Amino acid sequence: MEIKDLSGMRKDYVSEDFSEKSLLADPYLQFDKWFAEASLVEEFEANAMVLSTSGSDNRPSSRVVLLKKYSKDGFVFFTNYLSRKGREIDENPWCSLLFFWPHRVRQVRVEGVAEKIVYEDSLEYFKSRPVISQASSSLSLQSSILEDKERFDKMIESLVSSGEDIKMPPHWGGYIVKPERFEFWQGGTGRSHDRFRYDLEEDHSWRISRLYP
Ligand SMILES: Cc1cc2nc3c(=O)[nH]c(=O)nc-3n(C[C@H](O)[C@H](O)[C@H](O)COP(=O)(O)O)c2cc1C
C-alpha cells in the first residue's frame, strides 16, 4: 500500500468558554452538564465510551462499550465477565474511560477502579434488553474464537423463536467504575485548548488543576 500522508488534515475548532470561571467544582456535575450537551448534538451514541484495561501482562487494551448508568457512585457498563476485558479487570481493576464528543470538540477522561455490580441490578438490566440481545449475550463466549458463525446465528434464532424465558448467564453483568480522577478537555481556536484535571483527595474533596494543552 502506498504511504498515506495525513499531515495536511487539519480543522479549526470553534471556541467555547471553558475556564476557571465556568468550571463546576464537582466533576460529576461537570460530566453531567457536558453529557447533556453532547446528547443534544452527537449523531452517534453520546454514551459510547472507550474502556481501557490492562491485565497482569501490562498490555493495555481498549474497546468501545456503552455507559448505561452514572451517578456519584460511579459509571456502569455491561459485558461478559469472561471476555478479555473481564479477565483483565479481574487481574487489575484499574480502568480508564474515554468519551470523545467531536461536535463540541470535547474529551472526558475518567480513571478509577472497577467492581462488579450486585446480581439483582444486572438482572434488572438484562431483563429490560430486547430478546435478541438477551439471546446473543446468553450464548456468546465473548472474545473466544468463533469457528462457526452460521451455527451461532442459528442458535440465537432458535432461542429467540422458542419464546422461552432467557436466563441471564452467571458470567454476564455490570461493572461500576469508581472514579479517582477526571479530566475535561475543550478544544479551542488557535489550538489553545483548555484542560482541567480533578483528583480525589483523601478527605473526599476534589483538587482541580489546569494542565498545559
Ligand atoms: C458502539 C459500540 C458499543 C458497544 N457496546 C458494548 C457494550 O456495552 N458491552 C460490551 O461488552 N461490548 C460492547 N461493544 C463491543 C466491544 O467493543 C468489544 O468488541 C467486546 O466487548 C469485546 O471486547 P474484549 O474482547 O476486549 O473484552 C460495543 C462496540 C461498539 C462499537
Coordinates of C-alpha atoms and ligand atoms in Angstrom, one line a residue:
M1 CA 0.0 0.0 0.0
E2 CA 1.2 3.5 -0.8
I3 CA 2.1 5.8 2.1
K4 CA -0.9 7.9 3.2
D5 CA 0.3 11.3 4.4
L6 CA -2.3 12.8 6.7
S7 CA -0.1 15.8 7.9
G8 CA -2.4 18.2 6.0
M9 CA -5.6 17.1 7.7
R10 CA -6.4 19.9 10.0
K11 CA -9.6 21.6 11.2
D12 CA -10.1 24.8 13.1
Y13 CA -12.2 24.3 16.2
V14 CA -15.0 26.6 17.3
S15 CA -14.1 28.1 20.7
E16 CA -16.3 27.5 23.7
D17 CA -15.7 29.1 27.0
F18 CA -14.1 26.7 29.5
S19 CA -12.2 28.4 32.2
E20 CA -11.8 28.5 36.0
K21 CA -15.0 30.7 36.0
S22 CA -17.3 28.3 34.1
L23 CA -15.9 25.1 35.5
L24 CA -18.0 23.3 38.2
A25 CA -16.4 22.3 41.4
D26 CA -17.9 18.9 41.4
P27 CA -16.6 16.7 38.5
Y28 CA -19.8 14.6 38.4
L29 CA -21.9 17.7 37.8
Q30 CA -19.4 18.9 35.2
F31 CA -19.7 15.5 33.5
D32 CA -23.5 15.6 33.7
K33 CA -23.5 19.1 32.1
W34 CA -21.2 18.0 29.2
F35 CA -23.1 14.7 28.8
A36 CA -26.4 16.5 28.4
E37 CA -24.9 18.9 25.9
A38 CA -23.3 16.1 23.9
S39 CA -26.5 14.1 23.9
L40 CA -28.2 17.0 22.0
V41 CA -25.7 17.2 19.2
E42 CA -23.8 13.9 18.8
E43 CA -25.3 11.8 15.9
F44 CA -23.9 8.6 17.3
E45 CA -24.5 7.5 20.8
A46 CA -23.1 10.1 23.2
N47 CA -22.9 7.3 25.8
A48 CA -20.3 5.3 23.8
M49 CA -17.0 5.3 25.6
V50 CA -13.6 3.8 25.1
L51 CA -12.8 1.5 28.0
S52 CA -9.1 0.7 28.5
T53 CA -7.9 -2.1 30.7
S54 CA -4.6 -3.8 31.3
G55 CA -4.1 -7.2 32.9
S56 CA -1.1 -8.8 34.6
D57 CA 0.7 -8.8 31.2
N58 CA 0.7 -5.0 31.3
R59 CA -0.5 -4.8 27.7
P60 CA -3.2 -2.1 27.5
S61 CA -6.3 -3.0 25.5
S62 CA -9.2 -0.7 24.5
R63 CA -12.7 -1.1 23.2
V64 CA -16.0 0.8 23.0
V65 CA -18.7 0.0 25.5
L66 CA -21.9 1.8 26.3
L67 CA -22.3 3.7 29.5
K68 CA -25.7 2.6 30.9
K69 CA -25.9 4.5 34.2
Y70 CA -23.9 7.2 36.1
S71 CA -24.3 8.7 39.5
K72 CA -22.0 9.8 42.3
D73 CA -21.4 6.1 42.9
G74 CA -19.7 5.7 39.5
F75 CA -20.1 4.7 35.8
V76 CA -21.8 1.5 34.9
F77 CA -21.5 -0.7 31.8
F78 CA -22.5 -4.3 31.0
T79 CA -20.5 -7.0 29.5
N80 CA -19.3 -10.7 29.6
Y81 CA -17.2 -11.2 32.8
L82 CA -15.2 -13.9 30.9
S83 CA -14.3 -11.6 28.0
R84 CA -10.8 -10.2 27.6
K85 CA -11.8 -7.1 29.4
G86 CA -13.4 -9.1 32.2
R87 CA -10.3 -11.2 32.7
E88 CA -8.1 -8.1 32.7
I89 CA -10.3 -6.4 35.2
D90 CA -10.0 -9.5 37.4
E91 CA -6.2 -9.2 37.3
N92 CA -6.1 -5.4 37.6
P93 CA -9.3 -3.4 38.4
W94 CA -7.9 0.0 37.3
C95 CA -9.7 1.2 34.2
S96 CA -9.8 4.2 32.0
L97 CA -12.9 5.5 30.3
L98 CA -12.8 8.0 27.5
F99 CA -15.6 10.0 25.9
F100 CA -15.0 11.8 22.7
W101 CA -17.7 14.3 21.6
P102 CA -16.5 15.7 18.3
H103 CA -19.4 18.1 17.7
R104 CA -18.4 20.0 20.9
V105 CA -14.7 19.3 20.4
R106 CA -14.6 17.8 23.9
Q107 CA -13.0 14.8 25.5
V108 CA -13.5 13.5 29.0
R109 CA -11.2 11.0 30.7
V110 CA -12.1 9.1 33.8
E111 CA -9.8 6.8 35.8
G112 CA -10.9 4.5 38.5
V113 CA -11.3 1.1 39.9
A114 CA -14.0 -1.3 38.5
E115 CA -16.1 -3.7 40.5
K116 CA -19.0 -6.0 39.7
I117 CA -22.4 -4.5 40.5
V118 CA -24.8 -6.6 42.5
Y119 CA -26.5 -9.5 40.7
E120 CA -30.0 -8.1 41.1
D121 CA -29.1 -4.9 39.3
S122 CA -27.5 -6.8 36.4
L123 CA -30.6 -9.0 36.2
E124 CA -32.9 -6.0 36.1
Y125 CA -31.0 -4.5 33.2
F126 CA -30.7 -7.9 31.4
K127 CA -34.5 -8.3 31.5
S128 CA -35.0 -4.8 30.1
R129 CA -33.0 -5.6 27.0
P130 CA -34.5 -6.8 23.7
V131 CA -34.9 -10.6 23.5
I132 CA -32.4 -10.8 20.6
S133 CA -29.8 -9.1 22.8
Q134 CA -30.6 -11.3 25.7
A135 CA -30.2 -14.4 23.5
S136 CA -26.9 -13.2 22.0
S137 CA -25.3 -12.4 25.3
S138 CA -26.5 -15.7 26.8
L139 CA -24.9 -17.7 24.0
S140 CA -21.8 -15.6 23.2
L141 CA -18.5 -16.7 24.6
Q142 CA -17.3 -13.2 24.1
S143 CA -13.7 -12.8 23.0
S144 CA -13.2 -16.6 22.4
I145 CA -12.5 -17.9 18.9
L146 CA -15.8 -18.5 16.9
E147 CA -15.3 -21.3 14.4
D148 CA -18.9 -21.4 13.0
K149 CA -20.7 -18.1 12.8
E150 CA -23.7 -19.6 11.0
R151 CA -24.2 -22.1 13.8
F152 CA -24.0 -19.4 16.4
D153 CA -26.6 -17.3 14.5
K154 CA -28.9 -20.3 14.2
M155 CA -28.6 -20.9 17.9
I156 CA -29.6 -17.3 18.6
E157 CA -32.5 -17.6 16.2
S158 CA -33.8 -20.8 17.7
L159 CA -33.6 -19.5 21.2
V160 CA -35.5 -16.3 20.3
S161 CA -38.2 -18.2 18.4
S162 CA -38.6 -20.8 21.2
G163 CA -40.3 -18.0 23.2
E164 CA -38.8 -19.3 26.4
D165 CA -37.7 -17.0 29.2
I166 CA -34.0 -16.4 28.5
K167 CA -31.8 -16.8 31.7
M168 CA -29.1 -14.3 32.4
P169 CA -25.9 -16.4 32.3
P170 CA -23.7 -16.2 35.5
H171 CA -20.8 -14.7 33.5
W172 CA -22.7 -11.7 32.3
G173 CA -23.4 -8.4 34.2
G174 CA -22.4 -4.9 35.0
Y175 CA -19.3 -3.2 36.3
I176 CA -19.2 0.1 38.1
V177 CA -16.1 2.2 37.7
K178 CA -15.5 4.4 40.7
P179 CA -13.6 7.5 39.6
E180 CA -10.5 8.8 41.3
R181 CA -9.6 11.2 38.5
F182 CA -11.4 13.1 35.8
E183 CA -10.0 15.2 33.0
F184 CA -12.1 17.6 30.9
W185 CA -10.6 18.8 27.6
Q186 CA -12.1 21.5 25.5
G187 CA -10.7 22.3 22.1
G188 CA -10.3 26.0 21.3
T189 CA -9.4 28.2 18.4
G190 CA -5.7 28.6 17.5
R191 CA -5.0 25.3 19.4
S192 CA -5.3 27.0 22.7
H193 CA -7.2 24.1 24.3
D194 CA -8.3 24.1 27.9
R195 CA -7.7 21.1 30.2
F196 CA -8.8 20.6 33.8
R197 CA -8.0 17.6 35.9
Y198 CA -9.8 16.6 39.1
D199 CA -8.0 14.4 41.6
L200 CA -9.8 12.8 44.5
E201 CA -8.2 13.7 47.8
E202 CA -8.1 11.6 51.0
D203 CA -10.8 13.8 52.6
H204 CA -13.0 13.0 49.5
S205 CA -12.7 16.5 48.1
W206 CA -11.6 17.1 44.5
R207 CA -8.4 19.0 43.8
I208 CA -8.6 20.9 40.5
S209 CA -5.6 21.6 38.3
R210 CA -5.3 23.3 34.9
L211 CA -3.0 21.5 32.6
Y212 CA -0.9 22.7 29.7
P213 CA -2.8 21.7 26.5
Ligands
LIG1 C1 -20.7 1.3 19.7 C2 -20.3 0.1 20.4 C3 -20.9 -0.2 21.6 C4 -20.5 -1.4 22.2 N1 -21.1 -1.7 23.5 C5 -20.7 -2.7 24.1 C6 -21.1 -3.0 25.5 O1 -21.9 -2.2 26.1 N2 -20.7 -4.1 26.1 C7 -19.8 -5.0 25.5 O2 -19.4 -5.9 26.2 N3 -19.3 -4.7 24.3 C8 -19.7 -3.7 23.6 N4 -19.2 -3.4 22.3 C9 -18.3 -4.4 21.8 C10 -16.9 -4.1 22.4 O3 -16.3 -3.0 21.7 C11 -15.9 -5.3 22.3 O4 -15.8 -5.8 20.9 C12 -16.4 -6.5 23.1 O5 -16.9 -6.1 24.4 C13 -15.2 -7.5 23.3 O6 -14.1 -6.8 24.0 P1 -13.0 -7.6 24.7 O7 -12.6 -8.8 23.9 O8 -11.8 -6.6 24.8 O9 -13.4 -8.0 26.1 C14 -19.6 -2.3 21.7 C15 -18.9 -1.9 20.5 C16 -19.3 -0.7 19.8 C17 -18.6 -0.3 18.6

